[in-house]
Amino acid sequence: MTGRFLPYGRQWIDEADIAAVEQVLRGDWLTQGPSIGWFERSFAEKVGARHAIACANATAALHLCMQALDLTPDDAVVVPSVTFLATANAVRYVGAQVVFADVDPDTGLMRRQDAEEAIRRAEAMGWRVRALAPVHLAGQTADMAGLSALARERDLFIIEDAAHAVGTRLAGADGSMVAVGACDRSDLACFSFHPVKTMATGEGGMVTTHDDALAKRIRAAVSHGMTRDPAEFSDIAAATAADGRPNPWYYEMGDLGFNYRMTDIQAALGLSQLAKLDAFVRARQTLVDAYDTALAPLAPVLRPAAKVPGVSAGWHLYVALIDFTALGLDRAAFMGALRQDGVGSQVHYIPVHTQPYYRRLYGDLILPGAQAWYDRCLSLPLYPAMSMHDHDRVVAALTRLIKG
């Protein structure tokens, strides 16, 4: 191996980020302080949402959204099988049923026809489909126009799993470009700030929505379902002192909640990272364009995942689709050979419907698009700190394996 190892993704942390975190560490609030509100308001403004609620991670965000819909064991949520485990697991956390949908084999994204086929299967099982949970894979968006039309026709909620799509923009309902998270075609959107994502808070997540009632429920559930707002108290006598003033220690729990709070340390880092988000997106786009050009001679054995029209992606991943059978080299050996050249890679994702838990629950399911995606996908290094020299190293290693 020559040169430093290139992972498939990593964070960018600069002195401004360190200074932002240090300021919190030297202050009075490490958690439940003002940085949370500042981050929420800044993120909401960035994506054009009415509400943004910070939480511990994107899994927590998904769980909070599923709980807010009051799903029952007879209710079902349509989830594409090509996603991380959390999207489906959040449905199961609240006792509802997961209906796995197939995906486009060349983008890994759920389409309207995939959701419709999943709904037919759910109805055959006697389940009531209540929501669609489209996943925006690698930074590209699912078929939001088709899925939102389907949701309107069937009176379904849409919860966008936008963990990969911080900084992504797409054609909105009025034809203009809007940010993912604006929720112009959905009810809720969930984001991740894991270190390999477009911006980082260490761990951390965010829910955005335009729905006041859903926002209120989710905000309460982030912190145990409790409130200190006198206007929301049910036991006025217990809440009030003899002189008529509110008891300063008093709180109530109206609904079940969790400790899914984000810390001020994370929020301060998030604010600093948010200021650089546009630069991060541009850097990733430059690398994606360079990959597309440099890897073109490796077709048809290697092709980039297909691009979705009308989407300006905040690329989280660069996914190559590789015909390992034609190459005569299995994927594990291929990844091992790349690693020998100092190039990291990853697989996003093993279709969730094939996991033992879900096979025990729902039996075997054939989803050919998801399987075709999984058989070929490989995520290559992509992060803002990559130089063009790093990019060239990745291309050279791939070329040696495929042409050599």
Short mmCIF file of C-alpha atoms in Angstrom, two decimals, residues 42 61 84 109 112 125 139 276 319 325 354 364 382:
data_model
loop_
_atom_site.label_atom_id
_atom_site.label_comp_id
_atom_site.label_asym_id
_atom_site.label_seq_id
_atom_site.Cartn_x
_atom_site.Cartn_y
_atom_site.Cartn_z
CA SER A 42 -30.82 27.49 11.99
CA ALA A 61 -35.79 10.59 14.93
CA PHE A 84 -30.16 0.63 6.98
CA LEU A 109 -34.61 3.94 -4.57
CA ARG A 112 -44.44 4.55 -6.79
CA MET A 125 -52.35 -9.76 5.04
CA GLY A 139 -27.95 11.63 -1.36
CA LYS A 276 -20.02 24.90 5.91
CA VAL A 319 -21.96 3.95 -5.27
CA THR A 325 -19.63 -12.29 -12.09
CA THR A 354 -33.32 -10.88 4.22
CA ASP A 364 -39.09 -15.24 2.65
CA LEU A 382 -16.16 10.20 -0.86
#
